[in-house]
Tab-separated table of C-alpha atoms in Angstrom:
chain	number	residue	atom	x	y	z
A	1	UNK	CA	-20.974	10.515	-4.147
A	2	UNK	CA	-18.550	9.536	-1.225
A	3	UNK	CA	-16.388	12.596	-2.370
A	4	UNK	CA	-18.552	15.074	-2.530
A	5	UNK	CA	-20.115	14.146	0.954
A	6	UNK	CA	-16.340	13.737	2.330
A	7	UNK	CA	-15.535	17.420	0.991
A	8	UNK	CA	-12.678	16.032	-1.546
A	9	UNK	CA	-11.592	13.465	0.398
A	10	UNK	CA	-11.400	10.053	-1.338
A	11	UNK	CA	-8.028	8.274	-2.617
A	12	UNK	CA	-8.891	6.411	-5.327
A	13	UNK	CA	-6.967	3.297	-5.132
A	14	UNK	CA	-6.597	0.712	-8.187
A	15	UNK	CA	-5.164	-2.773	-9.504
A	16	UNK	CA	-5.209	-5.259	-12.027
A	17	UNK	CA	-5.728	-8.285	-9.573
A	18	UNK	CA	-2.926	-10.759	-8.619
A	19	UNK	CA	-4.697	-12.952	-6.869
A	20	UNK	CA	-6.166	-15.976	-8.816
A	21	UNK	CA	-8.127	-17.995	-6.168
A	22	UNK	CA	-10.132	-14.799	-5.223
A	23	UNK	CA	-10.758	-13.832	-8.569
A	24	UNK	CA	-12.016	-17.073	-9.580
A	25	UNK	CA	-13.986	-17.231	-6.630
A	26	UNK	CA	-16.704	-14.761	-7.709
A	27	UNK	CA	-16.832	-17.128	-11.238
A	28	UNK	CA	-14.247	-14.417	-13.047
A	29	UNK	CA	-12.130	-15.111	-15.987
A	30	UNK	CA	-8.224	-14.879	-14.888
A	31	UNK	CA	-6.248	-13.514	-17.763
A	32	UNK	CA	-2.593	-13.367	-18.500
A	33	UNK	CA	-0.954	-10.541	-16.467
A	34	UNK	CA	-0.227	-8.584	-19.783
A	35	UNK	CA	-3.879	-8.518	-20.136
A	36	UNK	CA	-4.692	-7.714	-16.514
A	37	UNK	CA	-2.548	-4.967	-17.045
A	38	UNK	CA	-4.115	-3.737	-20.317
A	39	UNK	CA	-7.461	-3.733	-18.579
A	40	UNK	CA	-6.306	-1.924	-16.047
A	41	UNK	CA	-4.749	1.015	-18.209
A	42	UNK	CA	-7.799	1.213	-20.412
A	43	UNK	CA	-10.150	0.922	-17.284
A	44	UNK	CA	-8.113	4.071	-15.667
A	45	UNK	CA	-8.710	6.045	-18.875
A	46	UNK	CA	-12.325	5.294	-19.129
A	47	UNK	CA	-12.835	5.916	-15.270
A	48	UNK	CA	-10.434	9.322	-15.484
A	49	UNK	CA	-13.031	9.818	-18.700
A	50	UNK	CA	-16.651	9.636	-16.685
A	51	UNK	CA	-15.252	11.955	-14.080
A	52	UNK	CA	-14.545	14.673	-15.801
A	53	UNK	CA	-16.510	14.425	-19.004
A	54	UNK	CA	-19.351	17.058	-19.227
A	55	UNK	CA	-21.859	15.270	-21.926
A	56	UNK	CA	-22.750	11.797	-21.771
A	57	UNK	CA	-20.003	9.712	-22.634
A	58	UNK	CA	-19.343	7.247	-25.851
A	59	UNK	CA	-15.976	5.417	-25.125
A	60	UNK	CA	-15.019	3.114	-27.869
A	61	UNK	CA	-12.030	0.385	-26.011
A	62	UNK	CA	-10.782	-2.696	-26.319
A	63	UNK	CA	-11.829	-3.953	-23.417
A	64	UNK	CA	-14.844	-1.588	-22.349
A	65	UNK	CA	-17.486	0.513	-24.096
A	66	UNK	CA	-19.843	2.981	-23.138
A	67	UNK	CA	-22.935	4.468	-24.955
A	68	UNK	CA	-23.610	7.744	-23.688
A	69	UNK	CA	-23.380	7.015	-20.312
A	70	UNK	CA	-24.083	9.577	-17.310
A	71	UNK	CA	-21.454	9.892	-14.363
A	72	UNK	CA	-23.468	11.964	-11.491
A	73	UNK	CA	-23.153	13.477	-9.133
A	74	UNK	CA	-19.157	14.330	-9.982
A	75	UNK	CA	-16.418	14.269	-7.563
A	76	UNK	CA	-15.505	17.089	-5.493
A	77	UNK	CA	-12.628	17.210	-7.432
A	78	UNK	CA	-10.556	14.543	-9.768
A	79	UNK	CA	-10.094	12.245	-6.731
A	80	UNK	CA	-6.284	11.261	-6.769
A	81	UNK	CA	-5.087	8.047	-8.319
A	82	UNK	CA	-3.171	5.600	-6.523
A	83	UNK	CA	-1.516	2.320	-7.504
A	84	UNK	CA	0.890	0.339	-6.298
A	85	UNK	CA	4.194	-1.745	-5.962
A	86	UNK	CA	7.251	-1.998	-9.166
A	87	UNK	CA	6.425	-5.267	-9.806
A	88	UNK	CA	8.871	-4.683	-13.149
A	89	UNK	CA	9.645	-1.933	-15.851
A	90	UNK	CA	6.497	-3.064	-17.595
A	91	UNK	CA	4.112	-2.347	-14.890
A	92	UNK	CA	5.972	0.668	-13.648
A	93	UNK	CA	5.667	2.681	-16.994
A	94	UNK	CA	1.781	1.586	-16.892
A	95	UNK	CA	1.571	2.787	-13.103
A	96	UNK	CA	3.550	6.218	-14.485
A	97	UNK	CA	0.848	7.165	-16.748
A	98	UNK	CA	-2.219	7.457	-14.218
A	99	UNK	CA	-0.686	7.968	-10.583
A	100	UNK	CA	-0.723	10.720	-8.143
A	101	UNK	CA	-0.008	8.453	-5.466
A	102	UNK	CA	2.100	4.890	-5.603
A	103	UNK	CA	2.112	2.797	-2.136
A	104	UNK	CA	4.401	-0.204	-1.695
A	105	UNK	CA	3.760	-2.907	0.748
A	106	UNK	CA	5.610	-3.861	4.222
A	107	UNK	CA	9.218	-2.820	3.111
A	108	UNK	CA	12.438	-2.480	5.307
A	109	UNK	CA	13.921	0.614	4.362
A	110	UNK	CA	16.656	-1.124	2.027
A	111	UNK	CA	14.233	-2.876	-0.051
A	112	UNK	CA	11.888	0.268	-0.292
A	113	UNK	CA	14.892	2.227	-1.324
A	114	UNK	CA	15.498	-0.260	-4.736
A	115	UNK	CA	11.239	-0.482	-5.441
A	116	UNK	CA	11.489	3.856	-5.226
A	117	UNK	CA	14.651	3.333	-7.446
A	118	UNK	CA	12.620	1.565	-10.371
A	119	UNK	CA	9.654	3.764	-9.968
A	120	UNK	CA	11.918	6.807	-10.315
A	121	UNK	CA	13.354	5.382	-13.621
A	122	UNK	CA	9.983	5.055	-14.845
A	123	UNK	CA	9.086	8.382	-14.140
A	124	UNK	CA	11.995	9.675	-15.921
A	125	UNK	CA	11.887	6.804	-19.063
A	126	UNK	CA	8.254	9.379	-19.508
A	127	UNK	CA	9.704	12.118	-18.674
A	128	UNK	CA	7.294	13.265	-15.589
A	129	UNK	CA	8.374	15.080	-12.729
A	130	UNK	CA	8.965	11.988	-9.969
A	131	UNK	CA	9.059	14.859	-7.138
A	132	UNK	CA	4.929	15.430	-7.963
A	133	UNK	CA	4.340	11.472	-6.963
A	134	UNK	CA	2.778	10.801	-2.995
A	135	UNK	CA	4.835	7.866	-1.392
A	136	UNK	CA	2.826	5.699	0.877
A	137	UNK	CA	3.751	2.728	2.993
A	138	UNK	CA	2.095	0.060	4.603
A	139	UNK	CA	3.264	-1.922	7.483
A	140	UNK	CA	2.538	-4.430	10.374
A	141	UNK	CA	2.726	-2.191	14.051
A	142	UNK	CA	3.811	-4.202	17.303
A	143	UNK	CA	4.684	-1.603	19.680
A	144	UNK	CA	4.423	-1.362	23.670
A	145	UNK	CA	6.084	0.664	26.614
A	146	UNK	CA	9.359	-1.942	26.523
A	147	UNK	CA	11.421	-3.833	24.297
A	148	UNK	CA	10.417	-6.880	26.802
A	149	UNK	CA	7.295	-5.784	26.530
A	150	UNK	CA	7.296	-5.745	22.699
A	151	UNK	CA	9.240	-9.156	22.398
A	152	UNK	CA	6.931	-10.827	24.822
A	153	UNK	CA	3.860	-9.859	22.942
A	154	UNK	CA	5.408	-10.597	19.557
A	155	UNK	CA	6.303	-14.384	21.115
A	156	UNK	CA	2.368	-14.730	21.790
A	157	UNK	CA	1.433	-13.348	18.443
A	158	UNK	CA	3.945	-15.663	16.792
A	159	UNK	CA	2.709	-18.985	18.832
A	160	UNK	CA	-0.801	-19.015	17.645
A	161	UNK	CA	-1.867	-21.339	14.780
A	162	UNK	CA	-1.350	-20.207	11.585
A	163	UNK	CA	-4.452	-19.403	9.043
A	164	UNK	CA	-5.075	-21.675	6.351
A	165	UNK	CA	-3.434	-18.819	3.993
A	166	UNK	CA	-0.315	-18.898	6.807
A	167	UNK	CA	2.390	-20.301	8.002
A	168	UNK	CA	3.841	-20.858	11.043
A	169	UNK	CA	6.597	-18.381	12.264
A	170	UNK	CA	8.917	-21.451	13.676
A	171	UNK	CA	11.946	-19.750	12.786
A	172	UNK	CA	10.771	-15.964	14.758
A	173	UNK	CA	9.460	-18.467	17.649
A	174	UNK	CA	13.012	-20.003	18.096
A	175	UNK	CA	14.915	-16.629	18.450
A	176	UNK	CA	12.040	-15.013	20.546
A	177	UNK	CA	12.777	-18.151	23.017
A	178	UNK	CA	16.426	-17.918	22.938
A	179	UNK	CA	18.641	-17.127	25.782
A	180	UNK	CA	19.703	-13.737	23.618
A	181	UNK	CA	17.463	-12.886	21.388
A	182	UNK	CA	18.597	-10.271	19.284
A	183	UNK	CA	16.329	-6.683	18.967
A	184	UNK	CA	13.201	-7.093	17.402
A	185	UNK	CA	13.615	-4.934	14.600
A	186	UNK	CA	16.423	-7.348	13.313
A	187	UNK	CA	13.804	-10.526	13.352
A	188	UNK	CA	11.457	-8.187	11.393
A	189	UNK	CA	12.787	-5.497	9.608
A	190	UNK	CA	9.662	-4.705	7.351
A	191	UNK	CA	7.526	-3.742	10.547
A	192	UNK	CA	7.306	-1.451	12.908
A	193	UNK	CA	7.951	-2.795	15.968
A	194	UNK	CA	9.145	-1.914	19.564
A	195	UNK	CA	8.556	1.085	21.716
A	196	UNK	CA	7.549	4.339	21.137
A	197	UNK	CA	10.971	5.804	20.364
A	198	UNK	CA	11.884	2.615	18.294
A	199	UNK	CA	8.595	2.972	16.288
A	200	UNK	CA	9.500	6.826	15.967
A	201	UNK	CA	12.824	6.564	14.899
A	202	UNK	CA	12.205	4.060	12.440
A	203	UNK	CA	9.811	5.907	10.559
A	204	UNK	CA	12.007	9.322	10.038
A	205	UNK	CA	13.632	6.224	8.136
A	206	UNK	CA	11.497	6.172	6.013
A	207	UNK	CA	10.198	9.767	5.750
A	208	UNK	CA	13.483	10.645	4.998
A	209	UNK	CA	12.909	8.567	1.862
A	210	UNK	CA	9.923	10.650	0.749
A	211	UNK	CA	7.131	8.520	2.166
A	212	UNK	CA	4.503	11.165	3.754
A	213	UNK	CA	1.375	8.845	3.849
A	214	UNK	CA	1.657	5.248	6.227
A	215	UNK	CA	-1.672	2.681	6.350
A	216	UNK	CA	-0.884	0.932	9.473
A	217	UNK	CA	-1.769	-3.116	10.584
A	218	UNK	CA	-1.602	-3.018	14.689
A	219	UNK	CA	-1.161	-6.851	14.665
A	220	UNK	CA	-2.073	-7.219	18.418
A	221	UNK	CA	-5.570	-6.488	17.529
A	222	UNK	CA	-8.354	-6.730	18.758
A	223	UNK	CA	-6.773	-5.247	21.452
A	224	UNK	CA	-6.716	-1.401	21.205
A	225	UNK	CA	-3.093	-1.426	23.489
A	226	UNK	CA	-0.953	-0.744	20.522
A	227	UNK	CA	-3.181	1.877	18.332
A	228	UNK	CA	-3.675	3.740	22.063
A	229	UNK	CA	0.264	3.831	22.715
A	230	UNK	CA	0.944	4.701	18.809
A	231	UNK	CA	-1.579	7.771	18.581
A	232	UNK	CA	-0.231	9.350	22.670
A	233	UNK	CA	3.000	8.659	21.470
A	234	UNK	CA	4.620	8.437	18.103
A	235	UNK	CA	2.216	10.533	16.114
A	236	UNK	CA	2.826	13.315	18.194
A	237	UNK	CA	6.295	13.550	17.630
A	238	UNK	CA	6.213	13.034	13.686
A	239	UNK	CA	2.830	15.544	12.971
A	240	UNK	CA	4.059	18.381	11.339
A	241	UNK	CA	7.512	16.495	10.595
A	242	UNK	CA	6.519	17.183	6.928
């Protein structure tokens, strides 16, 4: 329904679940990760099944069943699949059999480089065409006019109390309060962070890798400072990049 009133819009995004305490939380059996995984494969076949199956559908898994069941309305179009991360070879050759789109987490551009390097192997261990595959990137966003600017906020952020799932940033405290601190993007080099041009240049980084789709964290919500100075200044100079 959401992609047909979207116009062939939706990203389907999946997983198998890695986090135990939330799963368990809803009164949900947790098994192994070779299972998860299994689920998850079978589950993508099944779901790729309903959406483009014509007649009522009899699926017959080891994990799911369906008796003539109905998928309506259809999708605009065979929404595309995304998964994520290259956890290990395992889980990259299950990712390699359903994805249009793979996403890793906040990255620097070293450790992005080695997760594209295993995905890559996967897609040529099943001989697929890794050139087809969308790369997508998520990060954490501080940016402001200044590098003071951006340090100074980043020193606030930093000082409040962790979460209960947190922990304190002691160590990113103690060189934000330092006589020298060194550039930002050394303290944190899987974000985004400092001005405009900083933010900019940083992300050609990573474009030049092949990533053409970012989901971005502006960490000094709820303030609307940083999503303002990001959309009048940085997207500007990277639309139409690729």
């Amino acid at each position: 329904t959401l992609d047909a009133i979207s116009g062939g819009r939706v990203i389907f995004f999946y997983d198998c679940g890695w986090q135990e305490a939330e799963v368990r939380a809803y009164g949900l059996d947790w098994p192994s990760e070779q299972e998860r995984i299994a689920r998850m494969d079978e589950g993508l076949r099944l779901i790729d099944a309903l959406w483009t199956s014509e007649e009522p559908l009899s699926f017959r898994g080891q994990y799911f069943h369906t008796d003539e069941a109905i998928c309506r309305p259809k999708p605009a179009r065979r929404p595309p699949v995304w998964l994520g991360e290259a956890r290990h070879d395992a889980w990259v050759d299950t990712l390699v059999r359903h994805m249009d789109g793979w996403n890793s987490t906040p990255a620097s551009v070293a450790r992005l480089r080695e997760k594209l390097d295993r995905v890559r192997a996967g897609y040529a261990r099943a001989g697929k065409d890794f050139a087809s595959l969308e790369l997508s990137l998520e990060f954490q966003v501080l940016i402001a006019p200044t590098e003071d600017e951006a340090r100074a906020l980043a020193l606030r952020i930093a000082e409040l109390p962790a979460s209960s799932r947190g922990t304190p940033r002691t160590e990113l405290v103690e060189a934000l309060r330092g006589p020298s601190p060194p550039p930002l993007h050394e303290l944190v080099d899987d974000w985004l962070v400092g001005t405009p041009e900083d933010v900019t240049r940083r992300l050609r980084e990573y474009m030049d890798l092949g990533v053409s789709h970012v989901m971005l964290w502006f960490i000094d919500f709820p303030a609307l400072d940083g999503m303002r100075l990001f959309a009048e200044r940085v997207a500007p100079a990277l639309r139409g990049a690729r």
